[in-house]
Amino acid sequence: MGDRSFPRLTDENHFRTSDADVGYNCIAWAAHDTDHWWQPGFFWPKEAPWEQHGIGELVDAFKTLGFVECSDGSLEPGFEKVAFYGTTLEYTHAARQLPDGKWTSKLGKAEDITHATPEDVVDGVYVPVMQFMKRQIS
């Protein structure tokens, strides 16, 4: 890839895992939901004003799914992690850690990918990771 939207993605650090699908976004993908486009005011797991799009809204939404805040995205056996990208005012992306420690992302309305680290998708469309969360795998 390595284009302006995702300058850090290379043939060596990622691969495509699905075709484009406009039915769900990165937030839904991180939550294992391919049936909805997650966005306050459209579909959200808790009551939230439609104009609220900050990292705090993501944290609150994922708490309803059993996630708790954590300090980093390192692989932690028995836990699934998510990474949230953005600012206090606006989130730009969410990614989910896979059991092998790699990460998976839905690139907007485009395809899903597997990438080596959370940082592989920053510096273009997405700003750096602002928050990690985890939940125990049952």
PDB file of C-alpha atoms in Angstrom:
ATOM      1  CA  MET A   1       0.000   0.000   0.000  1.00  0.00           C
ATOM      2  CA  GLY A   2       2.286   2.807   1.231  1.00  0.00           C
ATOM      3  CA  ASP A   3       0.106   5.555  -0.230  1.00  0.00           C
ATOM      4  CA  ARG A   4      -0.584   8.958   1.300  1.00  0.00           C
ATOM      5  CA  SER A   5      -3.566   7.666   3.270  1.00  0.00           C
ATOM      6  CA  PHE A   6      -1.484   4.929   4.936  1.00  0.00           C
ATOM      7  CA  PRO A   7       2.195   5.755   4.398  1.00  0.00           C
ATOM      8  CA  ARG A   8       3.476   3.202   6.918  1.00  0.00           C
ATOM      9  CA  LEU A   9       1.758   0.204   5.332  1.00  0.00           C
ATOM     10  CA  THR A  10       4.143  -1.907   3.263  1.00  0.00           C
ATOM     11  CA  ASP A  11       3.930  -5.297   1.589  1.00  0.00           C
ATOM     12  CA  GLU A  12       5.955  -6.644   4.501  1.00  0.00           C
ATOM     13  CA  ASN A  13       3.835  -5.384   7.435  1.00  0.00           C
ATOM     14  CA  HIS A  14       0.248  -6.012   6.306  1.00  0.00           C
ATOM     15  CA  PHE A  15      -2.059  -8.047   4.110  1.00  0.00           C
ATOM     16  CA  ARG A  16      -5.677  -7.698   3.024  1.00  0.00           C
ATOM     17  CA  THR A  17      -8.146 -10.072   4.680  1.00  0.00           C
ATOM     18  CA  SER A  18     -11.428  -9.045   3.008  1.00  0.00           C
ATOM     19  CA  ASP A  19     -12.885  -7.023   0.183  1.00  0.00           C
ATOM     20  CA  ALA A  20     -14.376  -3.563   0.684  1.00  0.00           C
ATOM     21  CA  ASP A  21     -17.706  -3.475   2.531  1.00  0.00           C
ATOM     22  CA  VAL A  22     -19.652  -0.286   3.299  1.00  0.00           C
ATOM     23  CA  GLY A  23     -21.933  -2.037   5.794  1.00  0.00           C
ATOM     24  CA  TYR A  24     -19.632  -1.613   8.800  1.00  0.00           C
ATOM     25  CA  ASN A  25     -16.706   0.559   9.896  1.00  0.00           C
ATOM     26  CA  CYS A  26     -13.536   0.165  11.940  1.00  0.00           C
ATOM     27  CA  ILE A  27     -15.334   0.714  15.243  1.00  0.00           C
ATOM     28  CA  ALA A  28     -17.794  -2.081  14.466  1.00  0.00           C
ATOM     29  CA  TRP A  29     -14.951  -4.310  13.252  1.00  0.00           C
ATOM     30  CA  ALA A  30     -13.064  -3.788  16.517  1.00  0.00           C
ATOM     31  CA  ALA A  31     -16.265  -4.819  18.345  1.00  0.00           C
ATOM     32  CA  HIS A  32     -16.723  -7.972  16.182  1.00  0.00           C
ATOM     33  CA  ASP A  33     -19.872  -6.516  14.565  1.00  0.00           C
ATOM     34  CA  THR A  34     -20.116  -6.628  10.772  1.00  0.00           C
ATOM     35  CA  ASP A  35     -23.855  -5.874  10.747  1.00  0.00           C
ATOM     36  CA  HIS A  36     -23.722  -2.168  11.726  1.00  0.00           C
ATOM     37  CA  TRP A  37     -21.918   1.084  11.035  1.00  0.00           C
ATOM     38  CA  TRP A  38     -21.016   2.246  14.557  1.00  0.00           C
ATOM     39  CA  GLN A  39     -21.404   5.970  15.074  1.00  0.00           C
ATOM     40  CA  PRO A  40     -23.203   7.984  17.779  1.00  0.00           C
ATOM     41  CA  GLY A  41     -26.632   8.956  16.497  1.00  0.00           C
ATOM     42  CA  PHE A  42     -26.629   6.093  13.997  1.00  0.00           C
ATOM     43  CA  PHE A  43     -25.791   2.884  15.873  1.00  0.00           C
ATOM     44  CA  TRP A  44     -24.111   2.906  19.281  1.00  0.00           C
ATOM     45  CA  PRO A  45     -24.261   0.419  22.180  1.00  0.00           C
ATOM     46  CA  LYS A  46     -25.275   3.072  24.710  1.00  0.00           C
ATOM     47  CA  GLU A  47     -27.049   6.397  24.780  1.00  0.00           C
ATOM     48  CA  ALA A  48     -24.752   9.096  23.370  1.00  0.00           C
ATOM     49  CA  PRO A  49     -25.308  12.473  21.703  1.00  0.00           C
ATOM     50  CA  TRP A  50     -24.832  12.194  17.931  1.00  0.00           C
ATOM     51  CA  GLU A  51     -22.279  15.023  17.926  1.00  0.00           C
ATOM     52  CA  GLN A  52     -19.934  13.285  20.416  1.00  0.00           C
ATOM     53  CA  HIS A  53     -17.067  11.585  18.567  1.00  0.00           C
ATOM     54  CA  GLY A  54     -14.146  11.727  21.009  1.00  0.00           C
ATOM     55  CA  ILE A  55     -12.023   8.931  22.440  1.00  0.00           C
ATOM     56  CA  GLY A  56     -14.121   9.109  25.617  1.00  0.00           C
ATOM     57  CA  GLU A  57     -17.207   7.995  23.682  1.00  0.00           C
ATOM     58  CA  LEU A  58     -15.307   4.972  22.386  1.00  0.00           C
ATOM     59  CA  VAL A  59     -14.075   4.097  25.869  1.00  0.00           C
ATOM     60  CA  ASP A  60     -17.616   4.327  27.268  1.00  0.00           C
ATOM     61  CA  ALA A  61     -19.037   2.281  24.390  1.00  0.00           C
ATOM     62  CA  PHE A  62     -16.460  -0.489  24.744  1.00  0.00           C
ATOM     63  CA  LYS A  63     -16.945  -0.618  28.512  1.00  0.00           C
ATOM     64  CA  THR A  64     -20.470  -1.858  27.725  1.00  0.00           C
ATOM     65  CA  LEU A  65     -18.781  -4.753  25.899  1.00  0.00           C
ATOM     66  CA  GLY A  66     -16.678  -5.702  28.930  1.00  0.00           C
ATOM     67  CA  PHE A  67     -13.473  -3.828  28.064  1.00  0.00           C
ATOM     68  CA  VAL A  68     -11.397  -1.947  30.624  1.00  0.00           C
ATOM     69  CA  GLU A  69      -8.665   0.610  30.022  1.00  0.00           C
ATOM     70  CA  CYS A  70      -5.092  -0.662  29.887  1.00  0.00           C
ATOM     71  CA  SER A  71      -1.659   0.846  29.358  1.00  0.00           C
ATOM     72  CA  ASP A  72      -0.458  -0.674  26.091  1.00  0.00           C
ATOM     73  CA  GLY A  73      -1.064  -2.987  23.176  1.00  0.00           C
ATOM     74  CA  SER A  74       1.337  -5.732  24.136  1.00  0.00           C
ATOM     75  CA  LEU A  75       0.087  -9.283  23.781  1.00  0.00           C
ATOM     76  CA  GLU A  76      -1.401 -10.449  27.058  1.00  0.00           C
ATOM     77  CA  PRO A  77      -2.492 -14.107  27.149  1.00  0.00           C
ATOM     78  CA  GLY A  78      -6.162 -14.496  28.015  1.00  0.00           C
ATOM     79  CA  PHE A  79      -7.082 -10.971  26.863  1.00  0.00           C
ATOM     80  CA  GLU A  80      -8.285  -9.311  23.691  1.00  0.00           C
ATOM     81  CA  LYS A  81      -7.166  -5.712  23.150  1.00  0.00           C
ATOM     82  CA  VAL A  82      -8.380  -2.769  21.093  1.00  0.00           C
ATOM     83  CA  ALA A  83      -6.587   0.442  20.155  1.00  0.00           C
ATOM     84  CA  PHE A  84      -8.353   3.790  19.661  1.00  0.00           C
ATOM     85  CA  TYR A  85      -6.857   6.507  17.486  1.00  0.00           C
ATOM     86  CA  GLY A  86      -7.798  10.178  17.597  1.00  0.00           C
ATOM     87  CA  THR A  87      -8.127  13.047  20.052  1.00  0.00           C
ATOM     88  CA  THR A  88     -10.402  14.013  22.901  1.00  0.00           C
ATOM     89  CA  LEU A  89     -12.614  15.735  20.297  1.00  0.00           C
ATOM     90  CA  GLU A  90     -12.649  13.179  17.487  1.00  0.00           C
ATOM     91  CA  TYR A  91     -11.764   9.529  17.078  1.00  0.00           C
ATOM     92  CA  THR A  92     -10.371   8.473  13.710  1.00  0.00           C
ATOM     93  CA  HIS A  93      -9.912   4.707  13.975  1.00  0.00           C
ATOM     94  CA  ALA A  94     -10.109   1.554  16.072  1.00  0.00           C
ATOM     95  CA  ALA A  95      -8.116  -1.653  15.654  1.00  0.00           C
ATOM     96  CA  ARG A  96      -8.366  -5.045  17.343  1.00  0.00           C
ATOM     97  CA  GLN A  97      -5.532  -7.302  18.428  1.00  0.00           C
ATOM     98  CA  LEU A  98      -5.572 -10.864  17.125  1.00  0.00           C
ATOM     99  CA  PRO A  99      -4.621 -13.896  19.254  1.00  0.00           C
ATOM    100  CA  ASP A 100      -1.148 -14.027  17.655  1.00  0.00           C
ATOM    101  CA  GLY A 101      -0.401 -10.405  18.649  1.00  0.00           C
ATOM    102  CA  LYS A 102      -0.951  -8.907  15.195  1.00  0.00           C
ATOM    103  CA  TRP A 103      -3.695  -6.349  14.647  1.00  0.00           C
ATOM    104  CA  THR A 104      -6.742  -6.145  12.387  1.00  0.00           C
ATOM    105  CA  SER A 105      -8.312  -2.975  10.994  1.00  0.00           C
ATOM    106  CA  LYS A 106     -11.176  -1.992   8.738  1.00  0.00           C
ATOM    107  CA  LEU A 107      -9.934   0.863   6.566  1.00  0.00           C
ATOM    108  CA  GLY A 108     -12.991   3.145   6.437  1.00  0.00           C
ATOM    109  CA  LYS A 109     -15.366   1.848   3.744  1.00  0.00           C
ATOM    110  CA  ALA A 110     -12.543  -0.199   2.220  1.00  0.00           C
ATOM    111  CA  GLU A 111     -11.116  -3.601   3.079  1.00  0.00           C
ATOM    112  CA  ASP A 112     -10.086  -5.252   6.336  1.00  0.00           C
ATOM    113  CA  ILE A 113      -6.383  -5.841   6.853  1.00  0.00           C
ATOM    114  CA  THR A 114      -4.064  -7.600   9.258  1.00  0.00           C
ATOM    115  CA  HIS A 115      -1.064  -5.489  10.261  1.00  0.00           C
ATOM    116  CA  ALA A 116       1.949  -6.079  12.466  1.00  0.00           C
ATOM    117  CA  THR A 117       1.591  -3.223  14.977  1.00  0.00           C
ATOM    118  CA  PRO A 118      -1.007  -0.578  15.904  1.00  0.00           C
ATOM    119  CA  GLU A 119       1.358   2.092  14.555  1.00  0.00           C
ATOM    120  CA  ASP A 120       1.332   0.666  11.005  1.00  0.00           C
ATOM    121  CA  VAL A 121      -1.852   2.593  10.123  1.00  0.00           C
ATOM    122  CA  VAL A 122      -0.914   6.040  11.511  1.00  0.00           C
ATOM    123  CA  ASP A 123       0.507   9.227   9.984  1.00  0.00           C
ATOM    124  CA  GLY A 124      -1.901   9.413   7.072  1.00  0.00           C
ATOM    125  CA  VAL A 125      -5.643   9.303   7.617  1.00  0.00           C
ATOM    126  CA  TYR A 126      -5.315   8.129  11.227  1.00  0.00           C
ATOM    127  CA  VAL A 127      -3.569   9.927  14.061  1.00  0.00           C
ATOM    128  CA  PRO A 128      -1.632   7.974  16.751  1.00  0.00           C
ATOM    129  CA  VAL A 129      -3.170   5.631  19.285  1.00  0.00           C
ATOM    130  CA  MET A 130      -4.672   7.515  22.222  1.00  0.00           C
ATOM    131  CA  GLN A 131      -6.106   4.642  24.268  1.00  0.00           C
ATOM    132  CA  PHE A 132      -5.845   0.868  24.652  1.00  0.00           C
ATOM    133  CA  MET A 133      -8.503  -1.316  26.236  1.00  0.00           C
ATOM    134  CA  LYS A 134      -8.701  -5.031  26.999  1.00  0.00           C
ATOM    135  CA  ARG A 135     -11.214  -7.681  27.985  1.00  0.00           C
ATOM    136  CA  GLN A 136     -10.793 -11.192  29.172  1.00  0.00           C
ATOM    137  CA  ILE A 137     -11.354 -13.884  26.567  1.00  0.00           C
ATOM    138  CA  SER A 138     -13.792 -16.480  27.822  1.00  0.00           C
TER     139      SER A 138
END
